[in-house]
Coordinates of C-alpha atoms (C1' of nucleotides) in Angstrom, one line a residue:
Chain P
M1 CA 76.7 230.0 134.3
Q2 CA 80.0 230.8 136.0
D3 CA 80.2 233.6 133.5
P4 CA 77.5 236.3 133.9
N5 CA 77.8 236.9 130.2
F6 CA 74.8 235.9 128.2
F7 CA 77.1 235.0 125.4
T8 CA 78.9 232.3 127.5
S9 CA 75.7 230.9 128.9
V10 CA 74.5 230.1 125.5
L11 CA 77.6 228.1 124.8
E12 CA 77.1 226.2 128.1
V13 CA 73.5 225.2 127.3
T14 CA 74.4 224.4 123.7
R15 CA 77.1 222.0 124.9
L16 CA 74.4 220.1 126.9
I17 CA 72.4 219.2 123.8
P18 CA 72.6 215.4 123.4
A19 CA 73.7 213.9 120.1
G20 CA 70.9 213.1 117.7
R21 CA 68.8 216.0 119.1
V22 CA 68.4 219.6 118.0
S23 CA 67.5 222.8 119.8
T24 CA 66.5 226.3 118.8
F25 CA 67.6 229.9 119.5
G26 CA 64.3 230.7 121.2
A27 CA 64.5 227.6 123.5
I28 CA 68.0 228.5 124.6
G29 CA 67.1 232.1 125.0
A30 CA 64.0 231.3 126.9
Y31 CA 66.0 229.0 129.2
L32 CA 68.3 231.8 129.9
G33 CA 65.3 234.1 130.5
A34 CA 65.9 236.3 127.5
K35 CA 63.8 234.9 124.6
R36 CA 63.9 238.4 123.2
S37 CA 67.7 238.1 122.8
S38 CA 67.4 235.3 120.2
R39 CA 69.8 237.3 118.0
M40 CA 72.5 237.0 120.7
V41 CA 72.1 233.3 120.7
G42 CA 72.8 233.0 117.1
Y43 CA 75.8 235.4 117.5
A44 CA 77.2 233.3 120.3
L45 CA 76.9 230.1 118.2
K46 CA 78.7 231.9 115.4
A47 CA 81.6 232.3 117.7
A48 CA 81.1 228.9 119.2
I49 CA 82.6 227.4 116.2
H50 CA 85.9 229.1 116.9
V51 CA 85.7 228.6 120.7
T52 CA 87.0 225.8 122.9
P53 CA 86.0 223.2 124.0
P54 CA 84.1 222.6 120.8
V55 CA 80.4 223.4 121.0
P56 CA 77.9 221.3 119.0
A57 CA 76.5 224.5 117.4
H58 CA 75.4 222.3 114.4
R59 CA 72.7 221.0 116.7
V60 CA 71.1 224.4 117.0
V61 CA 68.7 225.6 114.4
N62 CA 66.2 228.3 114.1
R63 CA 62.5 228.1 115.1
Q64 CA 61.6 226.7 111.7
G65 CA 64.1 223.8 112.1
L66 CA 66.1 225.4 109.3
L67 CA 69.9 225.2 109.3
S68 CA 70.4 229.0 109.5
G69 CA 74.1 228.8 110.0
K70 CA 74.9 226.1 107.6
H71 CA 76.8 228.6 105.5
H72 CA 79.0 229.5 108.4
F73 CA 80.1 226.0 108.9
G74 CA 81.4 225.9 105.4
G75 CA 79.2 224.3 102.8
D76 CA 77.3 221.2 103.9
V77 CA 79.4 220.5 107.0
M78 CA 76.6 221.3 109.4
Q79 CA 74.1 219.1 107.5
N80 CA 76.7 216.3 107.3
L81 CA 77.3 216.4 111.1
L82 CA 73.6 216.2 111.8
E83 CA 73.0 213.3 109.4
K84 CA 76.0 211.5 111.0
E85 CA 74.3 211.7 114.3
G86 CA 71.1 210.3 112.9
V87 CA 69.3 213.6 112.3
E88 CA 67.6 213.6 108.9
I89 CA 67.9 216.8 106.9
E90 CA 65.9 217.7 103.9
N91 CA 66.1 221.0 102.0
N92 CA 68.3 222.4 104.8
Q93 CA 65.6 221.7 107.2
V94 CA 65.4 219.1 110.1
K95 CA 62.9 216.3 109.4
N96 CA 60.7 215.3 112.4
F97 CA 61.9 218.5 114.0
D98 CA 59.1 218.4 116.6
Q99 CA 60.3 214.9 117.6
L100 CA 64.0 215.7 117.7
F101 CA 63.5 219.1 119.3
W102 CA 65.4 219.3 122.6
D103 CA 64.0 221.9 124.9
P104 CA 66.3 222.8 127.8
T105 CA 63.4 224.4 129.7
K106 CA 61.8 220.9 129.9
E107 CA 64.6 218.4 129.4
L108 CA 67.4 220.1 131.2
L109 CA 65.3 221.6 133.9
Chain G
dG1 C1' 84.3 256.7 121.6
dA2 C1' 80.3 255.9 118.6
dG3 C1' 77.6 253.6 115.1
dG4 C1' 76.3 249.6 112.6
dT5 C1' 75.8 244.7 112.1
dG6 C1' 74.2 240.0 113.2
dA7 C1' 72.9 231.6 112.9
dC8 C1' 66.3 235.2 115.3
dG9 C1' 62.1 235.7 117.6
dA10 C1' 58.1 238.1 119.2
dC11 C1' 54.9 241.7 119.0
dC12 C1' 52.1 245.2 116.5
dC13 C1' 49.4 246.9 112.7
Chain D
dT1 C1' 46.2 235.8 108.6
dG2 C1' 50.2 238.1 106.8
dG3 C1' 53.8 241.7 106.5
dG4 C1' 56.6 244.9 108.8
dT5 C1' 59.1 246.7 112.7
dC6 C1' 61.3 246.5 117.3
dG7 C1' 64.2 244.4 120.6
dC8 C1' 68.5 242.3 122.6
dC9 C1' 73.6 242.4 123.7
dA10 C1' 78.3 241.6 122.1
dC11 C1' 81.6 242.2 118.5
dC12 C1' 83.6 244.7 114.4
dT13 C1' 84.8 248.9 111.8

DNA sequence: GAGGTGACGACCC
DNA sequence: TGGGTCGCCACCT
Protein backbone atom coordinates (compact mmCIF):
# COMPACT_ATOMS: atom_id res chain seq x y z
CA MET A 1 0.00 0.00 0.00
CA GLN A 2 2.65 2.50 1.03
CA ASP A 3 4.67 1.20 -1.87
CA PRO A 4 3.10 1.83 -5.27
CA ASN A 5 4.78 -1.34 -6.44
CA PHE A 6 2.35 -4.11 -7.26
CA PHE A 7 5.00 -6.47 -6.05
CA THR A 8 5.02 -5.08 -2.51
CA SER A 9 1.23 -4.82 -2.38
CA VAL A 10 0.98 -8.56 -2.89
CA LEU A 11 3.19 -9.16 0.12
CA GLU A 12 1.03 -6.83 2.23
CA VAL A 13 -2.19 -8.64 1.35
CA THR A 14 -0.60 -12.05 1.75
CA ARG A 15 0.50 -11.13 5.24
CA LEU A 16 -3.15 -10.43 6.14
CA ILE A 17 -4.17 -14.01 5.44
CA PRO A 18 -5.24 -15.55 8.79
CA ALA A 19 -3.79 -18.85 9.92
CA GLY A 20 -5.76 -21.90 8.86
CA ARG A 21 -6.96 -20.12 5.73
CA VAL A 22 -5.68 -20.08 2.17
CA SER A 23 -5.91 -17.57 -0.65
CA THR A 24 -5.30 -17.60 -4.37
CA PHE A 25 -3.29 -15.62 -6.90
CA GLY A 26 -6.43 -14.47 -8.64
CA ALA A 27 -8.07 -13.30 -5.40
CA ILE A 28 -5.07 -11.23 -4.43
CA GLY A 29 -4.70 -9.92 -7.96
CA ALA A 30 -8.36 -9.03 -8.12
CA TYR A 31 -8.14 -7.23 -4.78
CA LEU A 32 -5.26 -5.19 -6.15
CA GLY A 33 -7.29 -4.52 -9.28
CA ALA A 34 -5.04 -6.52 -11.57
CA LYS A 35 -6.43 -10.02 -11.86
CA ARG A 36 -4.65 -10.24 -15.19
CA SER A 37 -1.35 -9.92 -13.37
CA SER A 38 -1.72 -13.22 -11.56
CA ARG A 39 1.75 -14.13 -12.74
CA MET A 40 3.18 -11.21 -10.85
CA VAL A 41 1.46 -12.43 -7.68
CA GLY A 42 3.24 -15.73 -7.93
CA TYR A 43 6.51 -14.01 -8.65
CA ALA A 44 6.08 -11.79 -5.61
CA LEU A 45 5.41 -14.79 -3.39
CA LYS A 46 8.53 -16.44 -4.69
CA ALA A 47 10.51 -13.49 -3.38
CA ALA A 48 8.29 -13.32 -0.29
CA ILE A 49 10.10 -16.35 1.09
CA HIS A 50 13.33 -14.39 1.16
CA VAL A 51 11.80 -11.09 2.31
CA THR A 52 11.23 -9.68 5.79
CA PRO A 53 9.08 -9.72 7.79
CA PRO A 54 8.23 -13.33 6.90
CA VAL A 55 5.22 -13.64 4.63
CA PRO A 56 2.89 -16.68 4.92
CA ALA A 57 3.35 -17.44 1.27
CA HIS A 58 2.53 -21.06 2.04
CA ARG A 59 -1.07 -19.94 2.55
CA VAL A 60 -1.31 -18.87 -1.07
CA VAL A 61 -2.14 -21.47 -3.68
CA ASN A 62 -3.33 -21.40 -7.25
CA ARG A 63 -6.93 -21.26 -8.41
CA GLN A 64 -7.13 -25.05 -8.25
CA GLY A 65 -6.07 -25.10 -4.61
CA LEU A 66 -2.87 -26.77 -5.71
CA LEU A 67 0.39 -26.03 -3.89
CA SER A 68 2.07 -24.57 -6.95
CA GLY A 69 5.13 -23.29 -5.13
CA LYS A 70 5.68 -26.26 -2.89
CA HIS A 71 8.88 -27.03 -4.72
CA HIS A 72 10.19 -23.54 -3.97
CA PHE A 73 9.75 -24.00 -0.24
CA GLY A 74 11.96 -27.02 -0.39
CA GLY A 75 10.28 -30.41 -0.49
CA ASP A 76 7.19 -30.77 1.66
CA VAL A 77 7.79 -27.72 3.84
CA MET A 78 4.82 -25.84 2.41
CA GLN A 79 2.48 -28.76 2.93
CA ASN A 80 3.83 -29.31 6.43
CA LEU A 81 3.17 -25.69 7.41
CA LEU A 82 -0.40 -25.82 6.15
CA GLU A 83 -1.12 -29.08 7.95
CA LYS A 84 0.36 -27.59 11.09
CA GLU A 85 -2.16 -24.76 10.86
CA GLY A 86 -5.03 -27.18 10.46
CA VAL A 87 -5.25 -27.14 6.67
CA GLU A 88 -5.64 -30.62 5.25
CA ILE A 89 -3.60 -31.36 2.16
CA GLU A 90 -4.06 -34.26 -0.20
CA ASN A 91 -2.08 -34.91 -3.34
CA ASN A 92 -0.52 -31.44 -3.08
CA GLN A 93 -4.01 -29.99 -3.07
CA VAL A 94 -5.97 -28.22 -0.31
CA LYS A 95 -8.98 -30.20 0.91
CA ASN A 96 -12.18 -28.23 1.52
CA PHE A 97 -10.53 -25.51 -0.49
CA ASP A 98 -13.85 -23.76 -1.04
CA GLN A 99 -14.36 -23.60 2.71
CA LEU A 100 -10.83 -22.55 3.61
CA PHE A 101 -10.66 -20.06 0.78
CA TRP A 102 -9.95 -16.55 2.11
CA ASP A 103 -11.02 -13.86 -0.33
CA PRO A 104 -9.53 -10.40 0.48
CA THR A 105 -12.14 -8.83 -1.78
CA LYS A 106 -14.82 -10.03 0.65
CA GLU A 107 -13.16 -10.78 3.98
CA LEU A 108 -10.66 -7.94 4.03
CA LEU A 109 -12.84 -5.38 2.34
C1' DG B 1 20.22 -1.56 -22.86
C1' DA B 2 17.36 -5.41 -24.51
C1' DG B 3 15.36 -9.94 -24.34
C1' DG B 4 13.53 -13.82 -21.86
C1' DT B 5 11.55 -15.96 -17.87
C1' DG B 6 8.11 -16.77 -14.25
C1' DA B 7 4.17 -20.00 -7.50
C1' DC B 8 -1.12 -18.03 -13.01
C1' DG B 9 -5.43 -16.62 -14.80
C1' DA B 10 -8.65 -15.22 -18.23
C1' DC B 11 -10.09 -14.86 -22.88
C1' DC B 12 -10.50 -16.69 -27.64
C1' DC B 13 -11.09 -20.26 -31.06
C1' DT C 1 -16.52 -28.22 -23.54
C1' DG C 2 -11.54 -28.36 -24.22
C1' DG C 3 -7.08 -26.72 -25.88
C1' DG C 4 -4.20 -23.00 -27.05
C1' DT C 5 -2.62 -18.24 -26.71
C1' DC C 6 -2.15 -13.64 -24.67
C1' DG C 7 -1.45 -10.59 -20.86
C1' DC C 8 0.93 -8.54 -16.79
C1' DC C 9 5.07 -6.45 -14.50
C1' DA C 10 9.39 -7.21 -12.04
C1' DC C 11 13.76 -9.60 -11.90
C1' DC C 12 17.70 -12.19 -14.08
C1' DT C 13 21.07 -13.04 -17.79
